[in-house]
Amino acid sequence: MPAELEIASVSKSFGPVLALDDVGLSVRAGELLTILGPSGSGKTTLLRVIAGYETPDRGAVRLRGADITALPAARRNIGMVFQNYALFPHMTVGGNIAFPLQMRRRKRAEIAEIVEAALRLVDLAGYAARYPSQLSGGQQQRVALARAVVFEPLLLLLDEPFGALDRKLREAMQLEVRRLQRRLGITTLFITHDQEEALILSDRVAVMNRGRIEQVGAPTEIYHRPQSAFVADFVGESNIFRGHVAASAEGASVIVLDGGVMLDCAQAWQQGARVGAMIRPERLTPADVPGRNVLEGTIAEAAFIGTAWKCALRLGDGATVLVRLPTASATGLPASGARLAVRVPPESIHLFALE
């Protein structure tokens, strides 16, 4: 698919703070791409540069091949939804949704018809005469979404739109936005710090850290094959070890961790190289007998989290390993101080280069 949005070598500083450091990114037509990162990573600054609220120091922003870097925000044909909804409190729901159309001088009869269609699209038919203060948080977010897409923008930007909602409503709105985005086929850029939200919503995820994009890929790729220690640590729970490659053959390696533990890994790597090794807690399974790729230790902490027991396993060298054991595999909460051995499947170890 051709790039609908292209961000080319964009940098932006605020005094001594480098908010964006040579950022490059392409968003395909019709896809939903999420910018994921912690506070201060630069994701909101990038969104504001795309929207036209900030001018980059260097680089360019192109939309459908046209350079919009210097174009005023109002002329970019971009829809935007904010965390605080940004609805006009003195306007009705219908008035809020009609506003972008009125600014584009659409005919009154045409506006009324489009607004009704937009309300049906977000399941708010019959709410046109109400005011934002008469709506729930989720309903207000739907109005903001309808207003952002009613004028058929080339691009939709969503800046942490569900941050003010409770968990249940947040999850419902995630599915609502995904359904709406697919139905309209609108190219969408979604900003969030919530890893689970990014994995649920996205066609692709771009992980940002300190003003740079560390990795771009499908949610499964970001989760299972992170390319750096930051991505491995930030996206989901993980056990990250450092070590070196003691031996390597076609499709396999032997890794010696810094604590002395030796593990077989179903991933080839250059012999002698320093590597990071990531193991997801849910990929560890109880082991009946000691052996190769078995970690043994004492349970330091354990907690019940519904579908699993979450345990912190203290190894002999002092390292701590997070383990998730299905509740169906145990009769009760594992006791602190109890011994536990877990197997590490070679295919569950993911290696990445250390900086």
mmCIF file of N, CA and C in Angstrom, residues 2 6 33 36 57 70 88 106 112 116 119 142 158 164 167 202-203 225 243 255-256 263 277 297 304 325:
data_model
loop_
_atom_site.group_PDB
_atom_site.id
_atom_site.type_symbol
_atom_site.label_atom_id
_atom_site.label_comp_id
_atom_site.label_asym_id
_atom_site.label_seq_id
_atom_site.Cartn_x
_atom_site.Cartn_y
_atom_site.Cartn_z
ATOM 1 N N PRO A 2 0.501 2.295 -0.797
ATOM 2 C CA PRO A 2 1.273 3.535 -0.795
ATOM 3 C C PRO A 2 1.130 4.258 0.537
ATOM 4 N N GLU A 6 3.557 10.627 5.359
ATOM 5 C CA GLU A 6 5.000 10.379 5.449
ATOM 6 C C GLU A 6 5.655 11.456 6.301
ATOM 7 N N LEU A 33 -2.379 3.069 12.761
ATOM 8 C CA LEU A 33 -1.039 2.942 13.334
ATOM 9 C C LEU A 33 -1.007 3.661 14.672
ATOM 10 N N LEU A 36 3.179 4.459 20.357
ATOM 11 C CA LEU A 36 3.191 4.010 21.749
ATOM 12 C C LEU A 36 4.479 4.446 22.419
ATOM 13 N N ASP A 57 11.725 21.841 13.440
ATOM 14 C CA ASP A 57 12.962 22.568 13.149
ATOM 15 C C ASP A 57 13.574 22.082 11.838
ATOM 16 N N ALA A 70 4.403 23.440 6.184
ATOM 17 C CA ALA A 70 4.156 24.847 6.493
ATOM 18 C C ALA A 70 2.688 25.237 6.369
ATOM 19 N N PHE A 88 -17.769 21.921 22.367
ATOM 20 C CA PHE A 88 -18.246 23.253 22.727
ATOM 21 C C PHE A 88 -19.433 23.101 23.675
ATOM 22 N N ARG A 106 -20.809 24.294 3.871
ATOM 23 C CA ARG A 106 -21.732 23.338 3.267
ATOM 24 C C ARG A 106 -23.162 23.852 3.420
ATOM 25 N N ALA A 112 -27.594 19.039 7.778
ATOM 26 C CA ALA A 112 -28.539 18.309 8.628
ATOM 27 C C ALA A 112 -28.543 16.822 8.297
ATOM 28 N N GLU A 116 -27.115 13.759 10.852
ATOM 29 C CA GLU A 116 -27.951 12.620 11.238
ATOM 30 C C GLU A 116 -27.253 11.305 10.923
ATOM 31 N N LEU A 119 -24.501 10.738 13.493
ATOM 32 C CA LEU A 119 -25.038 10.302 14.786
ATOM 33 C C LEU A 119 -25.399 8.816 14.748
ATOM 34 N N ARG A 142 -17.934 9.816 21.783
ATOM 35 C CA ARG A 142 -18.529 9.453 20.497
ATOM 36 C C ARG A 142 -18.899 10.696 19.689
ATOM 37 N N LEU A 158 -5.845 10.656 16.892
ATOM 38 C CA LEU A 158 -6.481 10.399 18.187
ATOM 39 C C LEU A 158 -5.422 10.506 19.273
ATOM 40 N N ALA A 164 -9.611 9.479 30.031
ATOM 41 C CA ALA A 164 -10.492 9.921 31.111
ATOM 42 C C ALA A 164 -11.614 8.927 31.407
ATOM 43 N N ARG A 167 -12.131 1.719 33.071
ATOM 44 C CA ARG A 167 -11.576 0.598 32.306
ATOM 45 C C ARG A 167 -12.615 -0.076 31.408
ATOM 46 N N SER A 202 -4.302 -1.852 16.908
ATOM 47 C CA SER A 202 -3.456 -1.433 15.793
ATOM 48 C C SER A 202 -3.266 -2.457 14.685
ATOM 49 N N ASP A 203 -3.118 -1.924 13.470
ATOM 50 C CA ASP A 203 -2.547 -2.708 12.380
ATOM 51 C C ASP A 203 -1.036 -2.796 12.579
ATOM 52 N N ARG A 225 8.906 -10.168 19.202
ATOM 53 C CA ARG A 225 10.250 -9.999 18.652
ATOM 54 C C ARG A 225 10.730 -8.551 18.793
ATOM 55 N N GLY A 243 23.733 -11.533 28.488
ATOM 56 C CA GLY A 243 24.671 -12.637 28.422
ATOM 57 C C GLY A 243 25.457 -12.605 27.128
ATOM 58 N N ILE A 255 23.265 -19.784 24.933
ATOM 59 C CA ILE A 255 23.463 -18.503 25.598
ATOM 60 C C ILE A 255 23.902 -18.741 27.028
ATOM 61 N N VAL A 256 24.946 -18.037 27.441
ATOM 62 C CA VAL A 256 25.369 -18.071 28.842
ATOM 63 C C VAL A 256 25.015 -16.716 29.442
ATOM 64 N N LEU A 263 21.544 -21.546 28.551
ATOM 65 C CA LEU A 263 20.245 -21.828 27.941
ATOM 66 C C LEU A 263 20.400 -22.122 26.457
ATOM 67 N N ALA A 277 18.424 -11.304 26.290
ATOM 68 C CA ALA A 277 17.537 -12.459 26.119
ATOM 69 C C ALA A 277 16.226 -12.168 26.846
ATOM 70 N N GLY A 297 14.424 -22.115 41.790
ATOM 71 C CA GLY A 297 14.584 -21.093 42.809
ATOM 72 C C GLY A 297 13.501 -21.165 43.866
ATOM 73 N N PHE A 304 -2.694 -13.922 43.117
ATOM 74 C CA PHE A 304 -3.745 -14.449 42.251
ATOM 75 C C PHE A 304 -4.265 -13.316 41.382
ATOM 76 N N LEU A 325 1.628 -18.797 36.052
ATOM 77 C CA LEU A 325 1.174 -20.176 36.011
ATOM 78 C C LEU A 325 -0.340 -20.196 35.922
#
